[in-house]
Amino acid sequence: MTTVAEKQLQTPRRPEPGTSLPVIAGAESFGTLTEQITSVVLTRPTPPFWYYTFAVGMAALIMFVVSVIYLLYRGVGVFGIEIPVAWSFAITNFVWWIGIGHAGTLISAILLLLNQGWRNSINRFAEAMTIFAVMCAGLFPLLHLGRPWLFYWLLPYPNTMHVQPQFRSPLVWDVFAVSTYATVSLLFWYLGMVPDLASLRDRAKNRFAYGFYGVLCLGWRGASRHWRYHETASLLLAGLATPLVLSVHTVVSFDFTIAILPGWHSTIFPPYFVAGAIYSGFAMVLILAIPLRKVYHLENLVTERHLNNCAKVMLATGLILAYTYAIEPFTSWYSGDTFEMAVVHNRAVGPHSWTFWVTLSCNVFIPQLLWFRKWRTDPKRLFLVSFVILYGMWLERYMIIITSLHRDFLPSSWSNFIASPWDVSVLVGSIGLFVVCFLLFVRFLPMISIFEMRELLPFSRPGGGVEK
Amino acid sequence: MRIGSSTGPLYAYAAEFDGPTKLVDAARAVREAGYKRFEAYSPYPVKELDEIVPGWNPVPALVLFAGIAGAGTAWIMQSWIAIVDFPINVGGRPLYSWPAFVPITFELTVLFASAAAFFGALGLCGFPLLHHPVFNLKEFGRASDDRFFLCIEARDHKFNVRKTAELLNEFEPLELWEVGKD
Amino acid sequence: MKTEQTRDLVPLEALTDAAARKRYWRSLEELSDSPEFQELLHTEFPPNATEFLDEVSRRRFIQLAAASFGLAGLTACTRQPPEKILPYVNPPENAIPGHPLYFATAVPVAGVAEGVLVETHLGRPTKVEGNGEHPASLGATSVHSQASVLDLYDPDRAKEISHLGVWQSWEDFQLALMQSLTPLRSGKGERFRILTDTVTSPSLGAQIQAVLAMFPGAKWYQYDPAGRHSARAGALTAFGRDVNTYYRFDKADVVLALDSDFLACGPGSTRFAHDFANRRAGGDRSNMNRLYSIESSMTSTGGKADHRLPLRYAEIELFARDLAASLGVAGLTTSGSQNHPEWISAVSRDLMAHRGACVVVPGLHQSPAVHALAHAMNSALGNDGKTVIYTDPLEVQSTDQIASLRELVNDMDAGRVDVLLTLGGNPVYNAPQDFDFRARLHKVKTTIRVGLHSDETSVECQWQVPETHFMEDWGDTRAFDGTLTIQQPLILPLYDSTSSLRLLDSILNPPGRSSYEIVQNYWQKTNGANNFEQWWRKSVHDGLIADSALPPLTPQLKTDWAQSLSSPGQQGIELAFRPDPYLYDGRYANNTWLQELPQPMTKLTWDNAVHLSPATAKQLNVGNQDRVELNYRGNKVEASIWISPGQPENSATIHLGWGRWHSGRAGNGAGFNAYALRPSDALWGGSGLQIRRLDKDYPLATTQLHQSMEGRDLILSATAAEYKNNPDFVSHETKQPPKELTLYPQWNYTGYAWGMSIDLTRCVNCSACVVACQAENNIPVVGKEQVLARRAMHWLRIDTYYEGDPANPRAFYQPVPCMQCENAPCELVCPVQATNHSSDGLNDMVYNRCVGTRYCSNNCPYKVRRFNFLLFQDWVTEQTKLQRNPDVTVRSRGVMEKCTYCVQRIREADIQSRVEDRFIRDGEVQTACQQACPTRAIVFGDINNHDNEVAKLKSLNLNYALLAELNTRPRTTYLAELRNPNPELKSNA
Amino acid sequence: MPQFFSRTANSLARLSLLAVVLGIALIAWLGAMIVRSPYETLQDVPRRQPVPFSHEHHVGGLGIDCRYCHTTVEESSFANIPATKVCMNCHSQMWAVAPILEPVRESYRSGKSIEWTRVHDLPQFVYFNHSIHVNKGIGCETCHGRVDRMPLIWQAQDLTMSWCLNCHRDPGMFVRPKEKVFEMGYTPPANQREFGRKLVKEYHIQSLTSCSTCHR
């Protein structure tokens, strides 16, 4: 009787059509695959890299907590906001974080629907990234309220005042969109993780771990009935999450487009924002994936092909952005609207023009390097480009918010904007929150979907061979 | 035949395989033999088992109904609040500004449907179900790793200690286990 | 006009087609795209890093306990702290709790009265309104009257009698006063001196005279640093006697202002602005008056002028002389300067064409010669008795204040003074620099100071006696035309204080009578009517003594007056002192409303500055906010530069009243002290100023950083001639979308529909409306740091724009309250219904519902919403709480606020009318800004009733909506500005 | 180790899930109840006063009209709390030495106000006006309840905003003839709906629900 492992040695690996880069590199059996991923959580010593980054993240998180306490104590005026620039960092951060989250949903939902098998090795941590990013994002609209303790007035509930939210406001849409998005992402992520939690349970070395993962996996047994419901639910969730993810950033862009401000009031914003969101999200995925695969020696699972594919998505969305950057001045010129033209002019040469040009460089010019295969597959170079894009996308939102607000209709109200140290500390602090959450995830939960990776193995189908 | 769990009355026979091919073949044979209470366990979804292992899948219907309920809830809530509950002139817009109600209606549709998919799927699985007789099988831990199990419950009216074991042994399992109830 | 020059200075020129039509620009640095200017633009904004280190926030630390209570009150699910009700023991007559009472009195602004009605709630004065029957007010108020109520509650007022800093009782003080005065009686009181502010109060004058009679050797000095020194000297030159001059602008077709800011500053300005505006925008506007302004710094009046000529302080005298000569004033030769011949000829022709219906107005701070020349011109033009009225001086005793103060100082220096009683004034701070008053004060044996504040003079005197505020005590005072008002107290003195009247009485008839007895006795004696009680009641009630205006005089020009004129020399940079438009001579320095009130043209708050013309600044290589050292005759002071368009070349204007060091928490350290440069022989300036640039800058807080309209149609204007040819120019220039152009059905407002009309022709930028709004609506003051951070809270602002040549631009004023848009963009985006429309079309703002997303502000195209970024409202100081209007919610941290058309007044009137089962009458509801406005530029009412004034104004063809193309459909609309330039005179038209 | 959890773990897991769901519901329900309860609204809670003034005695027993003490109720927003002088009008003669009235006499002597505890205490941002309500046929009793049966005064209604809106949206259900405004124990006619509609028309009553009607 030959074991699967032996059989697998003789099965030739079939490269996927259309690419020369493999999804899984190196020989794998079910056992080694399970071992490789679960051992990160269960057996292997936590690498020093984890501790270093955790320490840095924790320091930033403490800064975040301190800043938030001070913010709540003094009031939202500790930020650099003013009249007319009544929104600045907080909303920028909100849009930025939400946008980052979008890549996770895209990878897990849209690529699942499109049957892109390669996404199996990155979808789990991308989803985790989504959840933590949405969490960070969700904090900002709360923190930037004048009276944050009354946030619940944005929700409809029976109350003694007999007053309900105003459903024409994009901010109420935001509340629903972001909370739906957070909930659905969490459900999707958890549903996908249940079978893998069972794997962790079954490989747990001590009672505590067994109990912990045993409860978390709810008693998963891998019965074919389980898989049937699980698969259906996953597909349906993917089908629901796909329009959801598009709607969320569309709604976020409504925060701007519903307003009458020149530079905000534009129909191109929804696709523009969605593309930008995916763009920045993939950059974040790469920023997370590149060190992770190195530190945890996952190069065989997260291969150059993944890097290449992510880079291609970035290139494509980056080009969409470039198009919108180009079309914006065109439409304002074409409209003949004095105010719109003034904003375009102000963005290009006004006191905040540096944000415009740096944004353009980060999001359009520098990413053109991705046309070169070397830049798409070399981890270090790709990391660099991703970093630039991530910064560029933050700056883009900052640019949109500030340049439209600080010079709008009446020149008498024109102003400038200068950030306060608290603006920066809360932003950096939120990154710390994200890093801490993400590292805890890596440490305690399976960061790669094990069961979906098994499906990728060539002998996973009855009769051998891989489904596409 | 090895004993998986010594205590209690017999729960099931479990055949352990090292790959999906034999599992599917065995399951098909078991079904053709007229067994109803059997279940296949695998570390990843094996599509072929869907047609073999009996059961129905109400999840899509659940999701559809929940989605409709979500849409209805959102639309009715918004319209009622804006028109009936406290009609207020907001920026000169009409009370029934329906285009403004679209985003939330969509979001709640998705929220309700997703919740239905998630809770429906897990609920149909019977979760949380931390204790289950099949866990009495010591080797069952590998069902989430690299082993495939086919269980035929003793409750099945066709179950016969000898015949069932013979049927399963036909497919050369790595082991055939006897699983106890406790 | 220098078209080619200004064109490339407009940054948006390339994009705006309107640029070809109009060229607007803003603060000077933007005129240039040079890197330095760009850098300046960046540094102009404050880093917020220090915002939690400032003084205010340290205080705030303590406030937080109280604040949390306030916050709790606004939340929904917290129980309110229990509240007590304290009813009267004996209810006063006429007092209905919940209804305010109004009492007539008069606000003495620099000794000259403005009649007012003071609103009191349960005995607390909260708001000052104009007295419609008083000639100086006619129902309107100046900024000073509006702000005077805050002075009453100033927490830094002097609170107790003290001797060398030790608390004393009133009896202790009286004893000490007697002890120091009794030995002087032997020498007939030669060593006893009294120093006062300018005294116009008859009863106080009588008291002082009585004291002087008791001490025949004693002397009385008056000193007002910003008083009518020149006017007196000029009158003496021209007529050989002192006269009080005032003007009848309602009868003047042509007005020539010689460095006079008569529309916004100085005695009578409230009335003058009223008459001027009525003459300008009355009827069908076919018969406008014309204003020429020749001035040495940019003022509101200059900005309003049809023709403005910036001349240096000294050049104005030459101009006046040349003009007078060309008007044919006898005995006068021209200066020979040959400057501005086209102006001389055009203006003199225009004046001659309107003999008896024109007026020449000299500025109070101009030289005596200009005053004399103005008298001569008015006389030559036959204006005397028609547009120019002369009366006896308002002062009880007109003196050469500088000479008399010099005498006092010399006596003090020589040790000839034993007791100096200082009533009011603040000579240690504001006496001419060369008098060295502070050092000499210490040579006096006993120094006694009666003052409202514990100020620079108080702390240098041995005895400090707190003075009552005019709202706390009886008194009397005169208006610009001599009309008398008996001031009545509205509240018991808040502190252990006394009035000058009472103090003097304690010398005359120890232990002294009450102020009431003193004033009533005086008038009983003076009036002598047999029905005195009735006369007294009526006079007090009406807020003025009937027919008490001083009778007109007809003084004759001296024959040899012209010989006493001398020609001023000039070299180098000229320095001009001006009283501050708001702080006056510094007496209002601790009034936070006035400190934070944006200065008329520059919109500066919390600081004064050295005003230089753009070209002079360039020449000196200084820019906005640069710190410089001013050196004038060897006296030095550090100051900041502000580049002011319209300032004459080689001339620096600085305002008095700043840089105080003992005024209280608001005034201390705000601005620099111009008195430190002021010599007694050049009170209003002279040449020879040296400016040395120091290598540091000093942030100046302005509320308007950008004063160019960027070619946008924000303020529509035309000349009278253009309007005549094209009466519908407004509808051609605005792009109001048709009402049908919307997908949505219309809301109909069937009941009241409140609306406002603001006439830009009438607005003179006096800012009374802004302070009135602040007083009425409990608007907090935020302090300089927060103004720098662009967080000023004024609900109503006056945008000031410049157009044309920076050396001599045209200025435009536009008051901007909430527009109350029917299609309000702000409401649409509020997630919690905190702002929405009332059934009568108001854009309601529900403070208690606001969670502070600030989205509404972003979406407000007019940027009229104000946000409580931090805890701006003072929840701690007890005194300021007393001032608050109980009908308006006091907003706390994290809440948006804005103009509501004074909805509390609308609702009050609404309720009153419904109780009486009738409709609200036109004019029954006045907004605070409307009520305060001297020129009646703001009119408010129900626009659904076509008989109402506001509806009529809105139907004029001058009516337009700001940013109409956005289809917000504002309820507040403007009437386009009309000007009436002289076709003969090309410049500055 | 596969069979790690005991059979009871299944029930335990399901119960704890249920507990979480029910717990959240319970907390929400409790919160909703608390804000509507007398704990928050102080409805029906008699308040201690410096003098135990009994409306039951003065109104119910002696039949004194509301306006004898609450003098400004018809003309002002504030109904007025009587001055000490008003108490002394009678109590300088009647019960002139009763120890219970000592605080009143003390106030009269010293000129210091009696410190009553406010019972009907609206938040500072709510501007209620008595005169308009009283003049348009809203009885004292409608909001203040049967004052003639209150030994110590308490709040008869919860005074929440939704309570205010109840009437403001449909005043016809609560309005009564003007002459009955100060009457206690008024029973609305059976046809209040039609009767109210008639009065609303007659008195020109408006249903005002704009925010600035009460919040300024």
PDB file of N, CA and C in Angstrom, chain C residues 38-89:
ATOM      1  N   GLN C  38       5.599  83.417  -0.490  1.00  0.00           N
ATOM      2  CA  GLN C  38       4.974  82.101  -0.311  1.00  0.00           C
ATOM      3  C   GLN C  38       5.311  81.550   1.067  1.00  0.00           C
ATOM      4  N   GLU C  39       6.549  81.765   1.440  1.00  0.00           N
ATOM      5  CA  GLU C  39       6.977  81.263   2.744  1.00  0.00           C
ATOM      6  C   GLU C  39       6.204  81.963   3.850  1.00  0.00           C
ATOM      7  N   LEU C  40       6.047  83.252   3.637  1.00  0.00           N
ATOM      8  CA  LEU C  40       5.299  84.027   4.612  1.00  0.00           C
ATOM      9  C   LEU C  40       3.901  83.476   4.790  1.00  0.00           C
ATOM     10  N   LEU C  41       3.332  83.101   3.666  1.00  0.00           N
ATOM     11  CA  LEU C  41       1.980  82.572   3.694  1.00  0.00           C
ATOM     12  C   LEU C  41       1.917  81.348   4.588  1.00  0.00           C
ATOM     13  N   HIS C  42       2.992  80.583   4.549  1.00  0.00           N
ATOM     14  CA  HIS C  42       2.997  79.379   5.375  1.00  0.00           C
ATOM     15  C   HIS C  42       3.218  79.709   6.838  1.00  0.00           C
ATOM     16  N   THR C  43       4.155  80.618   7.040  1.00  0.00           N
ATOM     17  CA  THR C  43       4.465  80.922   8.434  1.00  0.00           C
ATOM     18  C   THR C  43       3.395  81.782   9.067  1.00  0.00           C
ATOM     19  N   GLU C  44       2.528  82.286   8.227  1.00  0.00           N
ATOM     20  CA  GLU C  44       1.461  83.119   8.759  1.00  0.00           C
ATOM     21  C   GLU C  44       0.559  82.302   9.684  1.00  0.00           C
ATOM     22  N   PHE C  45       0.630  81.008   9.539  1.00  0.00           N
ATOM     23  CA  PHE C  45      -0.273  80.165  10.308  1.00  0.00           C
ATOM     24  C   PHE C  45       0.451  79.576  11.488  1.00  0.00           C
ATOM     25  N   PRO C  46      -0.263  79.495  12.532  1.00  0.00           N
ATOM     26  CA  PRO C  46       0.380  79.164  13.794  1.00  0.00           C
ATOM     27  C   PRO C  46       0.578  77.664  13.943  1.00  0.00           C
ATOM     28  N   PRO C  47       1.671  77.274  14.475  1.00  0.00           N
ATOM     29  CA  PRO C  47       1.758  75.876  14.861  1.00  0.00           C
ATOM     30  C   PRO C  47       0.898  75.678  16.109  1.00  0.00           C
ATOM     31  N   ASN C  48       0.206  74.589  16.156  1.00  0.00           N
ATOM     32  CA  ASN C  48      -0.675  74.371  17.305  1.00  0.00           C
ATOM     33  C   ASN C  48       0.048  73.739  18.475  1.00  0.00           C
ATOM     34  N   ALA C  49       1.329  73.524  18.263  1.00  0.00           N
ATOM     35  CA  ALA C  49       2.068  72.777  19.262  1.00  0.00           C
ATOM     36  C   ALA C  49       1.933  73.372  20.650  1.00  0.00           C
ATOM     37  N   THR C  50       1.818  74.685  20.690  1.00  0.00           N
ATOM     38  CA  THR C  50       1.852  75.308  22.005  1.00  0.00           C
ATOM     39  C   THR C  50       0.464  75.466  22.600  1.00  0.00           C
ATOM     40  N   GLU C  51      -0.536  74.973  21.902  1.00  0.00           N
ATOM     41  CA  GLU C  51      -1.886  75.343  22.330  1.00  0.00           C
ATOM     42  C   GLU C  51      -2.264  74.808  23.702  1.00  0.00           C
ATOM     43  N   PHE C  52      -1.593  73.775  24.141  1.00  0.00           N
ATOM     44  CA  PHE C  52      -1.956  73.294  25.467  1.00  0.00           C
ATOM     45  C   PHE C  52      -1.031  73.846  26.541  1.00  0.00           C
ATOM     46  N   LEU C  53      -0.162  74.762  26.136  1.00  0.00           N
ATOM     47  CA  LEU C  53       0.718  75.379  27.129  1.00  0.00           C
ATOM     48  C   LEU C  53       0.294  76.801  27.445  1.00  0.00           C
ATOM     49  N   ASP C  54      -0.691  77.288  26.712  1.00  0.00           N
ATOM     50  CA  ASP C  54      -1.010  78.698  26.906  1.00  0.00           C
ATOM     51  C   ASP C  54      -1.674  78.932  28.266  1.00  0.00           C
ATOM     52  N   GLU C  55      -1.758  80.177  28.554  1.00  0.00           N
ATOM     53  CA  GLU C  55      -2.216  80.541  29.891  1.00  0.00           C
ATOM     54  C   GLU C  55      -3.653  80.120  30.130  1.00  0.00           C
ATOM     55  N   VAL C  56      -4.437  80.287  29.077  1.00  0.00           N
ATOM     56  CA  VAL C  56      -5.859  79.999  29.225  1.00  0.00           C
ATOM     57  C   VAL C  56      -6.074  78.537  29.596  1.00  0.00           C
ATOM     58  N   SER C  57      -5.244  77.677  29.002  1.00  0.00           N
ATOM     59  CA  SER C  57      -5.517  76.264  29.237  1.00  0.00           C
ATOM     60  C   SER C  57      -5.126  75.841  30.644  1.00  0.00           C
ATOM     61  N   ARG C  58      -4.183  76.556  31.225  1.00  0.00           N
ATOM     62  CA  ARG C  58      -3.863  76.203  32.596  1.00  0.00           C
ATOM     63  C   ARG C  58      -5.060  76.471  33.500  1.00  0.00           C
ATOM     64  N   ARG C  59      -5.704  77.594  33.198  1.00  0.00           N
ATOM     65  CA  ARG C  59      -6.894  77.931  33.943  1.00  0.00           C
ATOM     66  C   ARG C  59      -7.964  76.869  33.691  1.00  0.00           C
ATOM     67  N   ARG C  60      -7.970  76.417  32.444  1.00  0.00           N
ATOM     68  CA  ARG C  60      -8.992  75.476  32.034  1.00  0.00           C
ATOM     69  C   ARG C  60      -8.903  74.169  32.804  1.00  0.00           C
ATOM     70  N   PHE C  61      -7.706  73.884  33.229  1.00  0.00           N
ATOM     71  CA  PHE C  61      -7.514  72.657  33.982  1.00  0.00           C
ATOM     72  C   PHE C  61      -8.483  72.614  35.160  1.00  0.00           C
ATOM     73  N   ILE C  62      -8.613  73.761  35.782  1.00  0.00           N
ATOM     74  CA  ILE C  62      -9.502  73.850  36.940  1.00  0.00           C
ATOM     75  C   ILE C  62     -10.956  73.832  36.497  1.00  0.00           C
ATOM     76  N   GLN C  63     -11.149  74.325  35.274  1.00  0.00           N
ATOM     77  CA  GLN C  63     -12.527  74.447  34.822  1.00  0.00           C
ATOM     78  C   GLN C  63     -13.171  73.108  34.545  1.00  0.00           C
ATOM     79  N   LEU C  64     -12.374  72.092  34.392  1.00  0.00           N
ATOM     80  CA  LEU C  64     -12.935  70.854  33.864  1.00  0.00           C
ATOM     81  C   LEU C  64     -13.972  70.214  34.742  1.00  0.00           C
ATOM     82  N   ALA C  65     -13.800  70.367  36.019  1.00  0.00           N
ATOM     83  CA  ALA C  65     -14.803  69.812  36.916  1.00  0.00           C
ATOM     84  C   ALA C  65     -16.152  70.429  36.622  1.00  0.00           C
ATOM     85  N   ALA C  66     -16.126  71.735  36.532  1.00  0.00           N
ATOM     86  CA  ALA C  66     -17.370  72.436  36.247  1.00  0.00           C
ATOM     87  C   ALA C  66     -17.870  72.074  34.862  1.00  0.00           C
ATOM     88  N   ALA C  67     -16.921  71.933  33.947  1.00  0.00           N
ATOM     89  CA  ALA C  67     -17.301  71.659  32.570  1.00  0.00           C
ATOM     90  C   ALA C  67     -18.030  70.339  32.455  1.00  0.00           C
ATOM     91  N   SER C  68     -17.571  69.366  33.188  1.00  0.00           N
ATOM     92  CA  SER C  68     -18.195  68.062  33.054  1.00  0.00           C
ATOM     93  C   SER C  68     -19.662  68.131  33.459  1.00  0.00           C
ATOM     94  N   PHE C  69     -19.957  69.019  34.373  1.00  0.00           N
ATOM     95  CA  PHE C  69     -21.352  69.246  34.722  1.00  0.00           C
ATOM     96  C   PHE C  69     -22.114  69.779  33.525  1.00  0.00           C
ATOM     97  N   GLY C  70     -21.479  70.765  32.907  1.00  0.00           N
ATOM     98  CA  GLY C  70     -22.112  71.383  31.757  1.00  0.00           C
ATOM     99  C   GLY C  70     -22.336  70.379  30.665  1.00  0.00           C
ATOM    100  N   LEU C  71     -21.350  69.538  30.436  1.00  0.00           N
ATOM    101  CA  LEU C  71     -21.465  68.524  29.402  1.00  0.00           C
ATOM    102  C   LEU C  71     -22.558  67.549  29.769  1.00  0.00           C
ATOM    103  N   ALA C  72     -22.584  67.203  31.035  1.00  0.00           N
ATOM    104  CA  ALA C  72     -23.582  66.247  31.481  1.00  0.00           C
ATOM    105  C   ALA C  72     -24.968  66.782  31.190  1.00  0.00           C
ATOM    106  N   GLY C  73     -25.116  68.080  31.354  1.00  0.00           N
ATOM    107  CA  GLY C  73     -26.416  68.668  31.107  1.00  0.00           C
ATOM    108  C   GLY C  73     -26.890  68.493  29.684  1.00  0.00           C
ATOM    109  N   LEU C  74     -25.936  68.346  28.774  1.00  0.00           N
ATOM    110  CA  LEU C  74     -26.322  68.228  27.382  1.00  0.00           C
ATOM    111  C   LEU C  74     -26.505  66.778  26.958  1.00  0.00           C
ATOM    112  N   THR C  75     -26.145  65.846  27.762  1.00  0.00           N
ATOM    113  CA  THR C  75     -26.314  64.467  27.334  1.00  0.00           C
ATOM    114  C   THR C  75     -27.698  63.993  27.703  1.00  0.00           C
ATOM    115  N   ALA C  76     -28.085  62.918  27.062  1.00  0.00           N
ATOM    116  CA  ALA C  76     -29.464  62.495  27.226  1.00  0.00           C
ATOM    117  C   ALA C  76     -29.654  61.577  28.420  1.00  0.00           C
ATOM    118  N   CYS C  77     -28.639  60.793  28.728  1.00  0.00           N
ATOM    119  CA  CYS C  77     -28.909  59.741  29.694  1.00  0.00           C
ATOM    120  C   CYS C  77     -28.194  59.991  31.012  1.00  0.00           C
ATOM    121  N   THR C  78     -28.016  61.246  31.330  1.00  0.00           N
ATOM    122  CA  THR C  78     -27.435  61.547  32.622  1.00  0.00           C
ATOM    123  C   THR C  78     -28.451  62.366  33.393  1.00  0.00           C
ATOM    124  N   ARG C  79     -28.588  62.098  34.644  1.00  0.00           N
ATOM    125  CA  ARG C  79     -29.541  62.876  35.430  1.00  0.00           C
ATOM    126  C   ARG C  79     -29.011  64.272  35.644  1.00  0.00           C
ATOM    127  N   GLN C  80     -29.913  65.206  35.644  1.00  0.00           N
ATOM    128  CA  GLN C  80     -29.490  66.580  35.864  1.00  0.00           C
ATOM    129  C   GLN C  80     -29.185  66.796  37.334  1.00  0.00           C
ATOM    130  N   PRO C  81     -28.248  67.676  37.616  1.00  0.00           N
ATOM    131  CA  PRO C  81     -28.045  68.019  39.018  1.00  0.00           C
ATOM    132  C   PRO C  81     -29.275  68.756  39.530  1.00  0.00           C
ATOM    133  N   PRO C  82     -29.626  68.560  40.790  1.00  0.00           N
ATOM    134  CA  PRO C  82     -30.831  69.221  41.305  1.00  0.00           C
ATOM    135  C   PRO C  82     -30.673  70.739  41.273  1.00  0.00           C
ATOM    136  N   GLU C  83     -31.775  71.409  41.042  1.00  0.00           N
ATOM    137  CA  GLU C  83     -31.740  72.851  40.884  1.00  0.00           C
ATOM    138  C   GLU C  83     -32.631  73.486  41.942  1.00  0.00           C
ATOM    139  N   LYS C  84     -32.238  74.650  42.378  1.00  0.00           N
ATOM    140  CA  LYS C  84     -33.030  75.354  43.398  1.00  0.00           C
ATOM    141  C   LYS C  84     -33.760  76.511  42.743  1.00  0.00           C
ATOM    142  N   ILE C  85     -34.895  76.876  43.313  1.00  0.00           N
ATOM    143  CA  ILE C  85     -35.579  78.096  42.893  1.00  0.00           C
ATOM    144  C   ILE C  85     -35.575  79.048  44.074  1.00  0.00           C
ATOM    145  N   LEU C  86     -35.109  80.272  43.835  1.00  0.00           N
ATOM    146  CA  LEU C  86     -35.107  81.260  44.909  1.00  0.00           C
ATOM    147  C   LEU C  86     -36.068  82.385  44.545  1.00  0.00           C
ATOM    148  N   PRO C  87     -37.272  82.335  45.046  1.00  0.00           N
ATOM    149  CA  PRO C  87     -38.215  83.404  44.708  1.00  0.00           C
ATOM    150  C   PRO C  87     -37.881  84.682  45.478  1.00  0.00           C
ATOM    151  N   TYR C  88     -38.496  85.774  45.041  1.00  0.00           N
ATOM    152  CA  TYR C  88     -38.333  87.032  45.775  1.00  0.00           C
ATOM    153  C   TYR C  88     -38.910  86.893  47.175  1.00  0.00           C
ATOM    154  N   VAL C  89     -38.434  87.725  48.061  1.00  0.00           N
ATOM    155  CA  VAL C  89     -39.086  87.828  49.358  1.00  0.00           C
ATOM    156  C   VAL C  89     -40.187  88.881  49.232  1.00  0.00           C
TER     157      VAL C  89
END
